[in-house]
mmCIF file with all atom_site columns, C-alpha atoms in Angstrom:
data_model
loop_
_atom_site.group_PDB
_atom_site.id
_atom_site.type_symbol
_atom_site.label_atom_id
_atom_site.label_alt_id
_atom_site.label_comp_id
_atom_site.label_asym_id
_atom_site.label_entity_id
_atom_site.label_seq_id
_atom_site.pdbx_PDB_ins_code
_atom_site.Cartn_x
_atom_site.Cartn_y
_atom_site.Cartn_z
_atom_site.occupancy
_atom_site.B_iso_or_equiv
_atom_site.pdbx_formal_charge
_atom_site.auth_seq_id
_atom_site.auth_comp_id
_atom_site.auth_asym_id
_atom_site.auth_atom_id
_atom_site.pdbx_PDB_model_num
ATOM 1   C CA . MET A 1 1   ? 157.254 148.820 38.505 1.00 0.00 ? 1   MET A CA 1
ATOM 2   C CA . LYS A 1 2   ? 156.911 145.333 38.732 1.00 0.00 ? 2   LYS A CA 1
ATOM 3   C CA . LEU A 1 3   ? 155.538 145.795 42.907 1.00 0.00 ? 3   LEU A CA 1
ATOM 4   C CA . VAL A 1 4   ? 152.715 147.605 41.048 1.00 0.00 ? 4   VAL A CA 1
ATOM 5   C CA . ILE A 1 5   ? 151.182 145.173 38.742 1.00 0.00 ? 5   ILE A CA 1
ATOM 6   C CA . GLN A 1 6   ? 152.203 142.556 41.742 1.00 0.00 ? 6   GLN A CA 1
ATOM 7   C CA . VAL A 1 7   ? 149.459 144.668 44.204 1.00 0.00 ? 7   VAL A CA 1
ATOM 8   C CA . SER A 1 8   ? 147.495 145.588 42.189 1.00 0.00 ? 8   SER A CA 1
ATOM 9   C CA . LEU A 1 9   ? 146.807 141.593 41.399 1.00 0.00 ? 9   LEU A CA 1
ATOM 10  C CA . ILE A 1 10  ? 146.631 141.040 44.674 1.00 0.00 ? 10  ILE A CA 1
ATOM 11  C CA . ILE A 1 11  ? 144.750 143.789 45.296 1.00 0.00 ? 11  ILE A CA 1
ATOM 12  C CA . ILE A 1 12  ? 142.112 143.308 42.367 1.00 0.00 ? 12  ILE A CA 1
ATOM 13  C CA . GLY A 1 13  ? 142.830 139.490 44.176 1.00 0.00 ? 13  GLY A CA 1
ATOM 14  C CA . SER A 1 14  ? 141.411 140.296 47.030 1.00 0.00 ? 14  SER A CA 1
ATOM 15  C CA . LEU A 1 15  ? 137.572 142.392 46.192 1.00 0.00 ? 15  LEU A CA 1
ATOM 16  C CA . SER A 1 16  ? 136.866 138.731 43.836 1.00 0.00 ? 16  SER A CA 1
ATOM 17  C CA . LEU A 1 17  ? 137.757 136.707 46.939 1.00 0.00 ? 17  LEU A CA 1
ATOM 18  C CA . ALA A 1 18  ? 135.680 139.119 48.555 1.00 0.00 ? 18  ALA A CA 1
ATOM 19  C CA . LEU A 1 19  ? 132.528 139.371 46.131 1.00 0.00 ? 19  LEU A CA 1
ATOM 20  C CA . GLY A 1 20  ? 132.734 135.245 45.933 1.00 0.00 ? 20  GLY A CA 1
ATOM 21  C CA . ILE A 1 21  ? 132.704 134.757 50.161 1.00 0.00 ? 21  ILE A CA 1
ATOM 22  C CA . ILE A 1 22  ? 129.748 137.349 49.283 1.00 0.00 ? 22  ILE A CA 1
ATOM 23  C CA . GLY A 1 23  ? 128.031 134.666 46.251 1.00 0.00 ? 23  GLY A CA 1
ATOM 24  C CA . ILE A 1 24  ? 128.094 131.944 48.764 1.00 0.00 ? 24  ILE A CA 1
ATOM 25  C CA . VAL A 1 25  ? 125.569 133.631 50.853 1.00 0.00 ? 25  VAL A CA 1
ATOM 26  C CA . LEU A 1 26  ? 123.924 135.789 48.294 1.00 0.00 ? 26  LEU A CA 1
ATOM 27  C CA . PRO A 1 27  ? 122.672 133.669 45.960 1.00 0.00 ? 27  PRO A CA 1
ATOM 28  C CA . LEU A 1 28  ? 122.448 136.852 43.742 1.00 0.00 ? 28  LEU A CA 1
ATOM 29  C CA . ILE A 1 29  ? 126.415 136.608 43.438 1.00 0.00 ? 29  ILE A CA 1
ATOM 30  C CA . PRO A 1 30  ? 128.157 133.683 41.621 1.00 0.00 ? 30  PRO A CA 1
ATOM 31  C CA . THR A 1 31  ? 130.578 132.373 43.280 1.00 0.00 ? 31  THR A CA 1
ATOM 32  C CA . THR A 1 32  ? 132.586 130.128 41.494 1.00 0.00 ? 32  THR A CA 1
ATOM 33  C CA . PRO A 1 33  ? 133.902 133.066 38.186 1.00 0.00 ? 33  PRO A CA 1
ATOM 34  C CA . PHE A 1 34  ? 134.817 135.527 41.337 1.00 0.00 ? 34  PHE A CA 1
ATOM 35  C CA . LEU A 1 35  ? 137.276 133.143 43.219 1.00 0.00 ? 35  LEU A CA 1
ATOM 36  C CA . LEU A 1 36  ? 138.314 132.035 39.716 1.00 0.00 ? 36  LEU A CA 1
ATOM 37  C CA . LEU A 1 37  ? 139.576 135.252 39.074 1.00 0.00 ? 37  LEU A CA 1
ATOM 38  C CA . SER A 1 38  ? 141.329 135.215 42.622 1.00 0.00 ? 38  SER A CA 1
ATOM 39  C CA . ALA A 1 39  ? 142.800 132.549 41.435 1.00 0.00 ? 39  ALA A CA 1
ATOM 40  C CA . ALA A 1 40  ? 144.152 134.311 38.551 1.00 0.00 ? 40  ALA A CA 1
ATOM 41  C CA . CYS A 1 41  ? 144.828 136.613 40.203 1.00 0.00 ? 41  CYS A CA 1
ATOM 42  C CA . PHE A 1 42  ? 146.923 135.176 43.088 1.00 0.00 ? 42  PHE A CA 1
ATOM 43  C CA . VAL A 1 43  ? 148.879 132.998 41.025 1.00 0.00 ? 43  VAL A CA 1
ATOM 44  C CA . ARG A 1 44  ? 150.291 135.775 38.762 1.00 0.00 ? 44  ARG A CA 1
ATOM 45  C CA . SER A 1 45  ? 151.399 138.110 42.119 1.00 0.00 ? 45  SER A CA 1
ATOM 46  C CA . SER A 1 46  ? 151.468 135.248 45.375 1.00 0.00 ? 46  SER A CA 1
ATOM 47  C CA . ASN A 1 47  ? 152.251 132.526 46.054 1.00 0.00 ? 47  ASN A CA 1
ATOM 48  C CA . ARG A 1 48  ? 151.271 132.059 48.878 1.00 0.00 ? 48  ARG A CA 1
ATOM 49  C CA . LEU A 1 49  ? 148.036 133.727 48.558 1.00 0.00 ? 49  LEU A CA 1
ATOM 50  C CA . TYR A 1 50  ? 146.991 131.198 46.053 1.00 0.00 ? 50  TYR A CA 1
ATOM 51  C CA . GLN A 1 51  ? 148.389 127.845 47.865 1.00 0.00 ? 51  GLN A CA 1
ATOM 52  C CA . TRP A 1 52  ? 145.975 129.182 50.520 1.00 0.00 ? 52  TRP A CA 1
ATOM 53  C CA . LEU A 1 53  ? 143.347 129.771 48.331 1.00 0.00 ? 53  LEU A CA 1
ATOM 54  C CA . ILE A 1 54  ? 143.114 126.619 46.797 1.00 0.00 ? 54  ILE A CA 1
ATOM 55  C CA . HIS A 1 55  ? 143.989 124.588 49.462 1.00 0.00 ? 55  HIS A CA 1
ATOM 56  C CA . ASN A 1 56  ? 140.562 126.233 51.969 1.00 0.00 ? 56  ASN A CA 1
ATOM 57  C CA . LYS A 1 57  ? 138.092 124.493 52.997 1.00 0.00 ? 57  LYS A CA 1
ATOM 58  C CA . TRP A 1 58  ? 135.557 126.697 52.540 1.00 0.00 ? 58  TRP A CA 1
ATOM 59  C CA . PHE A 1 59  ? 136.777 128.136 49.120 1.00 0.00 ? 59  PHE A CA 1
ATOM 60  C CA . GLY A 1 60  ? 139.621 125.670 47.467 1.00 0.00 ? 60  GLY A CA 1
ATOM 61  C CA . SER A 1 61  ? 136.960 122.810 46.353 1.00 0.00 ? 61  SER A CA 1
ATOM 62  C CA . TYR A 1 62  ? 135.612 125.473 43.587 1.00 0.00 ? 62  TYR A CA 1
ATOM 63  C CA . ILE A 1 63  ? 138.428 126.418 42.489 1.00 0.00 ? 63  ILE A CA 1
ATOM 64  C CA . GLN A 1 64  ? 140.114 122.406 42.157 1.00 0.00 ? 64  GLN A CA 1
ATOM 65  C CA . ASN A 1 65  ? 136.991 120.978 40.478 1.00 0.00 ? 65  ASN A CA 1
ATOM 66  C CA . PHE A 1 66  ? 136.932 123.226 37.894 1.00 0.00 ? 66  PHE A CA 1
ATOM 67  C CA . ARG A 1 67  ? 140.466 122.716 37.170 1.00 0.00 ? 67  ARG A CA 1
ATOM 68  C CA . ALA A 1 68  ? 140.589 119.313 38.180 1.00 0.00 ? 68  ALA A CA 1
ATOM 69  C CA . GLY A 1 69  ? 138.080 119.238 34.437 1.00 0.00 ? 69  GLY A CA 1
ATOM 70  C CA . LYS A 1 70  ? 135.249 119.105 36.515 1.00 0.00 ? 70  LYS A CA 1
ATOM 71  C CA . GLY A 1 71  ? 133.220 121.800 35.695 1.00 0.00 ? 71  GLY A CA 1
ATOM 72  C CA . ILE A 1 72  ? 131.603 124.471 37.506 1.00 0.00 ? 72  ILE A CA 1
ATOM 73  C CA . PRO A 1 73  ? 128.252 124.013 39.169 1.00 0.00 ? 73  PRO A CA 1
ATOM 74  C CA . LEU A 1 74  ? 124.997 124.347 37.963 1.00 0.00 ? 74  LEU A CA 1
ATOM 75  C CA . LYS A 1 75  ? 124.030 127.139 40.327 1.00 0.00 ? 75  LYS A CA 1
ATOM 76  C CA . ALA A 1 76  ? 126.434 129.664 39.034 1.00 0.00 ? 76  ALA A CA 1
ATOM 77  C CA . LYS A 1 77  ? 126.484 128.849 35.298 1.00 0.00 ? 77  LYS A CA 1
ATOM 78  C CA . VAL A 1 78  ? 123.074 129.843 35.991 1.00 0.00 ? 78  VAL A CA 1
ATOM 79  C CA . LEU A 1 79  ? 123.606 133.537 38.054 1.00 0.00 ? 79  LEU A CA 1
ATOM 80  C CA . GLY A 1 80  ? 127.056 133.475 36.753 1.00 0.00 ? 80  GLY A CA 1
ATOM 81  C CA . VAL A 1 81  ? 125.055 134.641 32.643 1.00 0.00 ? 81  VAL A CA 1
ATOM 82  C CA . ALA A 1 82  ? 122.313 135.600 34.253 1.00 0.00 ? 82  ALA A CA 1
ATOM 83  C CA . THR A 1 83  ? 124.780 138.665 36.730 1.00 0.00 ? 83  THR A CA 1
ATOM 84  C CA . LEU A 1 84  ? 126.416 138.916 33.184 1.00 0.00 ? 84  LEU A CA 1
ATOM 85  C CA . TRP A 1 85  ? 123.946 139.247 30.880 1.00 0.00 ? 85  TRP A CA 1
ATOM 86  C CA . ILE A 1 86  ? 121.358 141.967 33.701 1.00 0.00 ? 86  ILE A CA 1
ATOM 87  C CA . SER A 1 87  ? 124.621 143.735 34.294 1.00 0.00 ? 87  SER A CA 1
ATOM 88  C CA . ILE A 1 88  ? 125.975 144.876 30.266 1.00 0.00 ? 88  ILE A CA 1
ATOM 89  C CA . ILE A 1 89  ? 122.923 144.942 29.067 1.00 0.00 ? 89  ILE A CA 1
ATOM 90  C CA . TYR A 1 90  ? 121.911 147.536 31.968 1.00 0.00 ? 90  TYR A CA 1
ATOM 91  C CA . SER A 1 91  ? 125.373 148.767 30.993 1.00 0.00 ? 91  SER A CA 1
ATOM 92  C CA . ALA A 1 92  ? 124.938 149.641 27.393 1.00 0.00 ? 92  ALA A CA 1
ATOM 93  C CA . PHE A 1 93  ? 121.866 150.994 27.183 1.00 0.00 ? 93  PHE A CA 1
ATOM 94  C CA . PHE A 1 94  ? 121.605 152.696 30.461 1.00 0.00 ? 94  PHE A CA 1
ATOM 95  C CA . ILE A 1 95  ? 124.737 153.925 30.446 1.00 0.00 ? 95  ILE A CA 1
ATOM 96  C CA . VAL A 1 96  ? 126.832 153.515 27.395 1.00 0.00 ? 96  VAL A CA 1
ATOM 97  C CA . PRO A 1 97  ? 125.729 156.307 24.729 1.00 0.00 ? 97  PRO A CA 1
ATOM 98  C CA . LEU A 1 98  ? 127.776 154.495 22.183 1.00 0.00 ? 98  LEU A CA 1
ATOM 99  C CA . VAL A 1 99  ? 126.456 152.456 19.663 1.00 0.00 ? 99  VAL A CA 1
ATOM 100 C CA . PHE A 1 100 ? 129.558 150.920 18.958 1.00 0.00 ? 100 PHE A CA 1
ATOM 101 C CA . VAL A 1 101 ? 131.039 150.065 22.793 1.00 0.00 ? 101 VAL A CA 1
ATOM 102 C CA . ARG A 1 102 ? 126.618 148.904 22.963 1.00 0.00 ? 102 ARG A CA 1
ATOM 103 C CA . ILE A 1 103 ? 127.350 145.681 20.426 1.00 0.00 ? 103 ILE A CA 1
ATOM 104 C CA . ILE A 1 104 ? 130.984 144.834 21.543 1.00 0.00 ? 104 ILE A CA 1
ATOM 105 C CA . MET A 1 105 ? 129.768 144.527 25.022 1.00 0.00 ? 105 MET A CA 1
ATOM 106 C CA . MET A 1 106 ? 126.956 142.770 23.527 1.00 0.00 ? 106 MET A CA 1
ATOM 107 C CA . LEU A 1 107 ? 129.314 140.806 21.962 1.00 0.00 ? 107 LEU A CA 1
ATOM 108 C CA . VAL A 1 108 ? 132.176 139.643 25.123 1.00 0.00 ? 108 VAL A CA 1
ATOM 109 C CA . ALA A 1 109 ? 129.078 139.593 26.602 1.00 0.00 ? 109 ALA A CA 1
ATOM 110 C CA . ALA A 1 110 ? 127.879 136.930 24.648 1.00 0.00 ? 110 ALA A CA 1
ATOM 111 C CA . TYR A 1 111 ? 132.081 135.260 23.819 1.00 0.00 ? 111 TYR A CA 1
ATOM 112 C CA . PHE A 1 112 ? 131.729 134.549 27.909 1.00 0.00 ? 112 PHE A CA 1
ATOM 113 C CA . THR A 1 113 ? 127.551 133.543 28.459 1.00 0.00 ? 113 THR A CA 1
ATOM 114 C CA . TRP A 1 114 ? 129.082 130.512 25.977 1.00 0.00 ? 114 TRP A CA 1
ATOM 115 C CA . PHE A 1 115 ? 132.319 130.512 27.667 1.00 0.00 ? 115 PHE A CA 1
ATOM 116 C CA . ILE A 1 116 ? 131.088 129.467 30.291 1.00 0.00 ? 116 ILE A CA 1
ATOM 117 C CA . LEU A 1 117 ? 127.232 127.596 29.312 1.00 0.00 ? 117 LEU A CA 1
ATOM 118 C CA . SER A 1 118 ? 130.548 125.187 27.234 1.00 0.00 ? 118 SER A CA 1
ATOM 119 C CA . GLN A 1 119 ? 132.613 124.482 30.540 1.00 0.00 ? 119 GLN A CA 1
ATOM 120 C CA . LYS A 1 120 ? 131.114 120.722 31.858 1.00 0.00 ? 120 LYS A CA 1
ATOM 121 C CA . THR A 1 121 ? 128.433 120.995 34.724 1.00 0.00 ? 121 THR A CA 1
ATOM 122 C CA . LEU A 1 122 ? 129.564 119.588 37.636 1.00 0.00 ? 122 LEU A CA 1
ATOM 123 C CA . ARG A 1 123 ? 126.741 117.575 38.939 1.00 0.00 ? 123 ARG A CA 1
#
C-alpha cells in the first residue's frame, strides 16, 4: 500500500509540476500554487525529486521564497484567486446539482482565498 501511495504522490506532483510550468508561459494558470503542491507531493514520496525541484534554477525560487516567508508574487495571488473562483463558481452553478455541496465548495474557496491573500506579497 505504501508503494501505491508513493507512486500516486509522484504522479500528482508531476502533473502539478506540468501545470506550474504551463503557468509560467500562460498567464491564466497560477504557477506558485502548483509548484508548492508538487513540492508537497515530492517531499512525501521522493527525496530525489524534491531536491531537484527546490534546487531547480527555474522553479526553485518560487518554492524557496514561500518557504523562507518572503511570500507569493502579486501576479500569482491574483491569478490563483481568480482561477479558484472561476472554477468554483462554474462548477457550483453548472455542474453540481446539490445546494449543500455548492455551499461547501464556496466555503472551501473562501478559506483558500483567505489563505492565499493572508500570505506576504513578494515584491
